[in-house]
Amino acid sequence: MKRAEAAAPGKIILFGEHAVVYGRPAIAVPLAAVQATASVEPAPPGTGLVIRAPDAGVTVLVTPGSAGGAYYNALVYPAQVVLRTLDVPAPDMTLTLRSTIPIASGLGSGAAIATAIMRALSDALGRTLAPAELNALVYEVEQRHHGTPSGIDNTVIVYEQPVYFVRGAPLETFGIGAAFTLLVADSGQPSPTKIAVSDVRALYEQDRTGIGAVFDAIATLVVEARHAIEAGAIDTLGALMTRNQALLRQLTVSSDALDRLCGAAEQAKALGAKLSGGGRGGNMIALVRPERASEVAAALRAAGAVSVIETTVGAGA
Ligand code: PMV
């Protein structure tokens, strides 16, 4: 047993959320500006495995059967999965978790927290998990969070690379022809992914043909977006984002606040804007020319964004 520390980034879904649950492709990139970090220290004998999340004022003891409680899924379950996988009892250790990723906001907080906990704990136990194994384990945690995850969050966060993701298919990354600048704006309304995903499911069950056609339209645009990113065709990319947002509205996963932010971005001459992640709240993204970033960011704040992060998805990403 040794000290260990691990981090995991947030993520942004650029195109294809929700349709990706139904086998259509989606594109996501890591967001290094926000991170979850876990550090593990040996503790006195008899302490057991204690997880602390000081920013949330939480301390929990991991026992094989511990279940329930608000922090079970996010903090305890990833640790239990590691102990079960490595087939070891809970060690005498303290794991401290910190995260700057807003919860339930479409930035992959759940997957990033699980990734950081699992990496740090397995490292501390001297049994570093290979990326494919870690990815499968984080997916298991995601299933507990929201039932039918596509697997996009765990994949982009564990591998820390841009991904062209199709559910069940091997990891596929792609080149970025020219760096582009995004603003990531938080509507300030937390929205659990699980609810949006199950509402889309209900919509699909009512009208498989109509909603299936929306998923297909999203799939077509994701393929076009990949080509635009590879070619560095930024204007095309912006227009595709705005079209994706219109299709997400048809899936009922936008919200007044998200629509207002997208409208404000476009008025301030962003190249395109859409919600990102589960929707109904959480974050939206706006594609901007770098020289207009601060003006668009100001417009987003004026339209109600509680935070705006500027990030460059780079040629070297
Ligand atoms: O809200 P997030 O960051 O967990 O993103 C969810 C993405 C969905 O496509 C809505 C669901 C999924 O499992 O892919």
Short mmCIF file of C-alpha atoms and ligand atoms in Angstrom, two decimals:
data_model
loop_
_atom_site.label_atom_id
_atom_site.label_comp_id
_atom_site.label_asym_id
_atom_site.label_seq_id
_atom_site.Cartn_x
_atom_site.Cartn_y
_atom_site.Cartn_z
CA MET A 1 0.00 0.00 0.00
CA LYS A 2 1.39 3.36 -0.98
CA ARG A 3 0.31 6.92 -1.58
CA ALA A 4 -1.26 7.55 -4.96
CA GLU A 5 -2.89 10.41 -6.77
CA ALA A 6 -4.93 10.42 -9.98
CA ALA A 7 -6.94 12.91 -11.97
CA ALA A 8 -9.60 12.72 -14.66
CA PRO A 9 -10.92 15.51 -16.88
CA GLY A 10 -14.47 16.54 -17.64
CA LYS A 11 -15.83 16.10 -21.13
CA ILE A 12 -17.92 17.89 -23.72
CA ILE A 13 -20.20 16.16 -26.16
CA LEU A 14 -19.81 18.17 -29.37
CA PHE A 15 -22.46 16.31 -31.37
CA GLY A 16 -24.86 13.42 -31.06
CA GLU A 17 -25.98 13.17 -27.41
CA HIS A 18 -29.13 11.14 -26.82
CA ALA A 19 -29.12 9.63 -30.35
CA VAL A 20 -25.89 7.90 -29.26
CA VAL A 21 -27.90 5.84 -26.74
CA TYR A 22 -29.70 4.36 -29.80
CA GLY A 23 -26.58 3.30 -31.68
CA ARG A 24 -25.99 6.52 -33.65
CA PRO A 25 -22.49 8.06 -33.60
CA ALA A 26 -21.46 10.97 -31.39
CA ILE A 27 -18.38 13.14 -30.99
CA ALA A 28 -16.88 14.10 -27.64
CA VAL A 29 -13.66 15.71 -26.42
CA PRO A 30 -12.03 15.84 -22.99
CA LEU A 31 -12.33 19.13 -21.10
CA ALA A 32 -9.11 19.55 -19.10
CA ALA A 33 -10.18 22.92 -17.65
CA VAL A 34 -12.23 21.01 -15.07
CA GLN A 35 -11.00 17.93 -13.23
CA ALA A 36 -11.70 15.38 -10.56
CA THR A 37 -8.68 14.36 -8.45
CA ALA A 38 -8.36 11.57 -5.93
CA SER A 39 -5.47 11.13 -3.53
CA VAL A 40 -4.98 8.08 -1.36
CA GLU A 41 -2.95 7.94 1.87
CA PRO A 42 -2.27 5.00 4.15
CA ALA A 43 -4.31 5.21 7.40
CA PRO A 44 -3.75 3.61 10.85
CA PRO A 45 -4.67 -0.10 11.17
CA GLY A 46 -8.37 -0.65 11.77
CA THR A 47 -9.43 2.56 9.99
CA GLY A 48 -10.81 0.80 6.93
CA LEU A 49 -11.25 2.63 3.62
CA VAL A 50 -12.58 6.11 4.24
CA ILE A 51 -13.56 8.42 1.38
CA ARG A 52 -13.68 12.15 2.03
CA ALA A 53 -15.09 14.78 -0.26
CA PRO A 54 -14.20 17.85 1.83
CA ASP A 55 -15.78 20.37 -0.54
CA ALA A 56 -19.12 18.60 -0.09
CA GLY A 57 -18.55 18.06 3.63
CA VAL A 58 -18.83 14.29 3.17
CA THR A 59 -16.94 11.41 4.85
CA VAL A 60 -18.02 7.82 4.16
CA LEU A 61 -16.65 4.42 5.17
CA VAL A 62 -16.49 1.82 2.41
CA THR A 63 -17.66 -1.60 3.57
CA PRO A 64 -18.44 -4.55 1.28
CA GLY A 65 -22.16 -4.26 1.88
CA SER A 66 -22.49 -0.50 2.32
CA ALA A 67 -25.32 0.79 0.20
CA GLY A 68 -27.72 3.67 0.04
CA GLY A 69 -27.18 7.30 0.93
CA ALA A 70 -26.72 10.24 -1.38
CA TYR A 71 -23.04 9.61 -1.99
CA TYR A 72 -23.18 5.86 -2.45
CA ASN A 73 -23.25 5.80 -6.24
CA ALA A 74 -20.72 8.55 -6.75
CA LEU A 75 -18.10 7.76 -4.11
CA VAL A 76 -18.56 4.35 -2.52
CA TYR A 77 -19.62 2.27 -5.49
CA PRO A 78 -16.51 2.97 -7.66
CA ALA A 79 -14.31 1.93 -4.71
CA GLN A 80 -16.33 -1.23 -4.12
CA VAL A 81 -16.03 -2.15 -7.80
CA VAL A 82 -12.22 -1.81 -7.63
CA LEU A 83 -11.98 -3.94 -4.47
CA ARG A 84 -14.23 -6.59 -6.01
CA THR A 85 -12.27 -6.60 -9.30
CA LEU A 86 -8.89 -6.85 -7.59
CA ASP A 87 -10.38 -9.30 -5.10
CA VAL A 88 -8.94 -7.56 -2.04
CA PRO A 89 -10.54 -6.50 1.25
CA ALA A 90 -10.99 -2.80 2.04
CA PRO A 91 -7.50 -1.49 2.94
CA ASP A 92 -6.71 0.94 5.76
CA MET A 93 -6.58 4.06 3.64
CA THR A 94 -8.09 7.50 3.28
CA LEU A 95 -9.09 8.66 -0.17
CA THR A 96 -9.69 12.39 -0.64
CA LEU A 97 -11.75 13.43 -3.63
CA ARG A 98 -11.92 16.93 -5.04
CA SER A 99 -13.68 17.99 -8.19
CA THR A 100 -14.16 21.22 -10.08
CA ILE A 101 -16.65 19.58 -12.45
CA PRO A 102 -20.20 20.77 -11.77
CA ILE A 103 -22.52 17.88 -10.89
CA ALA A 104 -25.44 16.93 -13.16
CA SER A 105 -24.41 19.51 -15.73
CA GLY A 106 -23.50 17.49 -18.80
CA LEU A 107 -19.74 17.63 -18.26
CA GLY A 108 -19.25 14.03 -17.20
CA SER A 109 -18.81 14.60 -13.48
CA GLY A 110 -19.94 11.08 -12.49
CA ALA A 111 -17.59 9.31 -14.90
CA ALA A 112 -14.66 11.58 -14.00
CA ILE A 113 -15.12 11.06 -10.25
CA ALA A 114 -15.33 7.29 -10.75
CA THR A 115 -12.23 7.32 -13.00
CA ALA A 116 -10.16 9.32 -10.51
CA ILE A 117 -11.23 7.14 -7.55
CA MET A 118 -10.59 3.89 -9.41
CA ARG A 119 -7.21 4.97 -10.76
CA ALA A 120 -5.92 6.27 -7.44
CA LEU A 121 -7.18 3.31 -5.42
CA SER A 122 -5.85 0.64 -7.79
CA ASP A 123 -2.48 2.46 -8.00
CA ALA A 124 -2.32 2.65 -4.20
CA LEU A 125 -2.96 -1.09 -4.06
CA GLY A 126 -0.12 -1.65 -6.54
CA ARG A 127 -2.50 -3.01 -9.21
CA THR A 128 -2.75 -0.31 -11.87
CA LEU A 129 -5.74 -0.96 -14.15
CA ALA A 130 -5.18 -1.00 -17.92
CA PRO A 131 -7.27 1.64 -19.77
CA ALA A 132 -9.64 -0.91 -21.36
CA GLU A 133 -10.31 -2.51 -17.99
CA LEU A 134 -10.77 0.84 -16.26
CA ASN A 135 -13.12 1.92 -19.06
CA ALA A 136 -15.30 -1.16 -18.54
CA LEU A 137 -15.42 -0.58 -14.79
CA VAL A 138 -16.33 3.10 -15.10
CA TYR A 139 -19.07 2.06 -17.53
CA GLU A 140 -20.43 -0.24 -14.83
CA VAL A 141 -20.62 2.75 -12.46
CA GLU A 142 -22.31 4.82 -15.18
CA GLN A 143 -24.96 2.14 -15.51
CA ARG A 144 -25.78 2.59 -11.86
CA HIS A 145 -26.00 6.38 -12.35
CA HIS A 146 -28.41 6.32 -15.22
CA GLY A 147 -29.41 2.88 -16.35
CA THR A 148 -28.72 2.88 -20.08
CA PRO A 149 -25.57 4.93 -20.68
CA SER A 150 -24.13 4.81 -24.18
CA GLY A 151 -20.59 4.58 -22.78
CA ILE A 152 -19.42 7.84 -24.38
CA ASP A 153 -18.63 9.61 -21.08
CA ASN A 154 -16.39 6.88 -19.65
CA THR A 155 -14.63 6.39 -23.01
CA VAL A 156 -13.67 10.02 -23.61
CA ILE A 157 -12.73 10.56 -19.96
CA VAL A 158 -10.66 7.39 -19.47
CA TYR A 159 -8.78 7.72 -22.78
CA GLU A 160 -8.54 11.55 -22.65
CA GLN A 161 -8.78 11.82 -26.43
CA PRO A 162 -11.33 13.18 -28.89
CA VAL A 163 -13.61 10.28 -29.77
CA TYR A 164 -15.95 9.38 -32.58
CA PHE A 165 -18.09 7.08 -30.53
CA VAL A 166 -20.50 4.35 -31.54
CA ARG A 167 -22.00 2.29 -28.76
CA GLY A 168 -20.31 -1.11 -28.50
CA ALA A 169 -17.70 -0.32 -31.19
CA PRO A 170 -13.93 -0.15 -30.52
CA LEU A 171 -12.38 3.20 -29.62
CA GLU A 172 -12.12 5.48 -32.65
CA THR A 173 -10.31 8.79 -32.47
CA PHE A 174 -9.80 11.32 -35.27
CA GLY A 175 -7.62 14.24 -36.36
CA ILE A 176 -8.41 17.90 -35.81
CA GLY A 177 -7.61 19.95 -38.93
CA ALA A 178 -7.51 23.32 -37.17
CA ALA A 179 -7.80 24.25 -33.51
CA PHE A 180 -11.17 25.74 -32.59
CA THR A 181 -12.41 27.71 -29.60
CA LEU A 182 -15.45 26.82 -27.56
CA LEU A 183 -17.20 28.57 -24.73
CA VAL A 184 -18.82 26.21 -22.25
CA ALA A 185 -21.59 28.02 -20.39
CA ASP A 186 -23.43 26.66 -17.37
CA SER A 187 -27.16 27.39 -17.20
CA GLY A 188 -26.91 26.95 -13.42
CA GLN A 189 -29.75 24.43 -13.48
CA PRO A 190 -28.55 20.97 -12.47
CA SER A 191 -30.35 18.29 -14.46
CA PRO A 192 -29.79 14.57 -13.87
CA THR A 193 -29.03 12.79 -17.14
CA LYS A 194 -31.16 9.85 -16.08
CA ILE A 195 -34.41 11.82 -16.30
CA ALA A 196 -33.70 13.32 -19.72
CA VAL A 197 -32.63 9.91 -21.04
CA SER A 198 -35.77 8.20 -19.75
CA ASP A 199 -38.02 10.95 -21.15
CA VAL A 200 -36.43 10.49 -24.59
CA ARG A 201 -37.03 6.76 -24.19
CA ALA A 202 -40.75 7.41 -23.51
CA LEU A 203 -40.95 9.72 -26.54
CA TYR A 204 -39.32 7.07 -28.71
CA GLU A 205 -41.69 4.36 -27.46
CA GLN A 206 -44.66 6.57 -28.43
CA ASP A 207 -43.36 7.34 -31.92
CA ARG A 208 -40.53 5.07 -33.03
CA THR A 209 -40.68 6.23 -36.66
CA GLY A 210 -40.73 9.96 -35.98
CA ILE A 211 -38.14 9.95 -33.20
CA GLY A 212 -36.04 7.37 -35.05
CA ALA A 213 -35.94 9.85 -37.96
CA VAL A 214 -34.65 12.56 -35.59
CA PHE A 215 -31.91 10.17 -34.42
CA ASP A 216 -31.02 9.46 -38.07
CA ALA A 217 -30.86 13.18 -38.87
CA ILE A 218 -28.51 13.63 -35.90
CA ALA A 219 -26.37 10.71 -37.13
CA THR A 220 -26.01 12.29 -40.59
CA LEU A 221 -24.93 15.56 -39.06
CA VAL A 222 -22.40 13.85 -36.76
CA VAL A 223 -20.69 12.32 -39.80
CA GLU A 224 -20.62 15.75 -41.49
CA ALA A 225 -19.26 17.28 -38.29
CA ARG A 226 -16.41 14.79 -38.13
CA HIS A 227 -15.42 15.71 -41.70
CA ALA A 228 -15.66 19.41 -40.85
CA ILE A 229 -13.41 18.94 -37.80
CA GLU A 230 -10.88 16.91 -39.80
CA ALA A 231 -10.87 19.55 -42.54
CA GLY A 232 -10.73 22.50 -40.12
CA ALA A 233 -13.98 23.87 -41.63
CA ILE A 234 -15.01 25.94 -38.65
CA ASP A 235 -17.97 27.79 -40.21
CA THR A 236 -19.53 24.51 -41.31
CA LEU A 237 -18.97 23.13 -37.82
CA GLY A 238 -20.85 26.05 -36.26
CA ALA A 239 -23.82 25.63 -38.58
CA LEU A 240 -23.93 21.92 -37.75
CA MET A 241 -24.01 22.69 -34.02
CA THR A 242 -27.01 24.93 -34.46
CA ARG A 243 -28.78 22.24 -36.52
CA ASN A 244 -28.00 19.66 -33.83
CA GLN A 245 -29.57 21.97 -31.23
CA ALA A 246 -32.79 22.18 -33.29
CA LEU A 247 -32.97 18.37 -33.35
CA LEU A 248 -32.31 18.19 -29.59
CA ARG A 249 -35.22 20.56 -29.08
CA GLN A 250 -37.40 18.12 -30.99
CA LEU A 251 -36.29 15.49 -28.46
CA THR A 252 -37.52 17.91 -25.73
CA VAL A 253 -34.16 17.98 -23.96
CA SER A 254 -33.48 21.70 -24.28
CA SER A 255 -34.90 24.22 -21.79
CA ASP A 256 -35.80 27.90 -21.77
CA ALA A 257 -32.50 28.75 -20.12
CA LEU A 258 -30.49 26.71 -22.67
CA ASP A 259 -32.45 28.21 -25.58
CA ARG A 260 -31.81 31.69 -24.19
CA LEU A 261 -28.06 31.01 -23.95
CA CYS A 262 -27.92 29.58 -27.48
CA GLY A 263 -29.85 32.62 -28.80
CA ALA A 264 -27.57 35.05 -26.97
CA ALA A 265 -24.46 33.32 -28.36
CA GLU A 266 -25.76 33.53 -31.89
CA GLN A 267 -26.75 37.18 -31.50
CA ALA A 268 -23.21 37.89 -30.35
CA LYS A 269 -21.99 36.24 -33.56
CA ALA A 270 -20.93 32.87 -32.30
CA LEU A 271 -20.58 30.46 -35.23
CA GLY A 272 -22.99 27.99 -33.66
CA ALA A 273 -24.37 26.87 -30.32
CA LYS A 274 -26.05 23.88 -28.73
CA LEU A 275 -26.65 22.20 -25.41
CA SER A 276 -24.08 19.59 -24.42
CA GLY A 277 -24.79 16.35 -22.55
CA GLY A 278 -28.11 15.28 -21.12
CA GLY A 279 -29.76 18.71 -21.48
CA ARG A 280 -32.82 20.18 -19.71
CA GLY A 281 -30.24 22.27 -17.87
CA GLY A 282 -26.51 21.89 -17.38
CA ASN A 283 -24.13 23.28 -19.96
CA MET A 284 -24.27 24.57 -23.50
CA ILE A 285 -21.37 25.16 -25.89
CA ALA A 286 -20.78 27.97 -28.37
CA LEU A 287 -18.22 27.85 -31.17
CA VAL A 288 -16.49 31.22 -31.51
CA ARG A 289 -13.73 32.91 -33.42
CA PRO A 290 -11.04 33.51 -30.77
CA GLU A 291 -11.21 37.28 -31.25
CA ARG A 292 -14.92 37.27 -30.41
CA ALA A 293 -14.66 34.97 -27.40
CA SER A 294 -14.84 37.65 -24.72
CA GLU A 295 -17.81 39.39 -26.33
CA VAL A 296 -19.76 36.14 -26.67
CA ALA A 297 -18.81 35.18 -23.10
CA ALA A 298 -20.19 38.51 -21.85
CA ALA A 299 -23.41 37.94 -23.81
CA LEU A 300 -23.75 34.49 -22.25
CA ARG A 301 -23.28 35.88 -18.74
CA ALA A 302 -25.83 38.60 -19.45
CA ALA A 303 -28.26 35.89 -20.60
CA GLY A 304 -27.91 34.05 -17.29
CA ALA A 305 -24.86 31.79 -17.54
CA VAL A 306 -23.45 31.21 -14.06
CA SER A 307 -20.02 30.33 -15.42
CA VAL A 308 -18.33 30.43 -18.81
CA ILE A 309 -15.20 28.40 -19.57
CA GLU A 310 -13.17 29.08 -22.70
CA THR A 311 -11.39 26.07 -24.14
CA THR A 312 -9.46 25.36 -27.31
CA VAL A 313 -9.87 22.00 -28.95
CA GLY A 314 -6.41 21.90 -30.45
CA ALA A 315 -4.71 20.34 -33.44
CA GLY A 316 -2.50 18.53 -30.94
CA ALA A 317 -5.43 17.34 -28.78
O1 PMV B 1 -25.19 14.49 -19.17
P1 PMV B 1 -23.97 13.70 -19.49
O2 PMV B 1 -22.72 14.46 -19.45
O3 PMV B 1 -23.88 12.43 -18.66
O4 PMV B 1 -24.12 13.20 -21.01
C1 PMV B 1 -25.14 12.29 -21.34
C2 PMV B 1 -25.10 11.92 -22.78
C3 PMV B 1 -26.34 11.17 -23.26
O5 PMV B 1 -26.16 10.91 -24.63
C4 PMV B 1 -27.59 12.01 -23.06
C5 PMV B 1 -26.52 9.85 -22.51
C6 PMV B 1 -25.49 8.80 -22.87
O6 PMV B 1 -25.41 7.83 -22.11
O7 PMV B 1 -24.80 8.90 -23.89
#
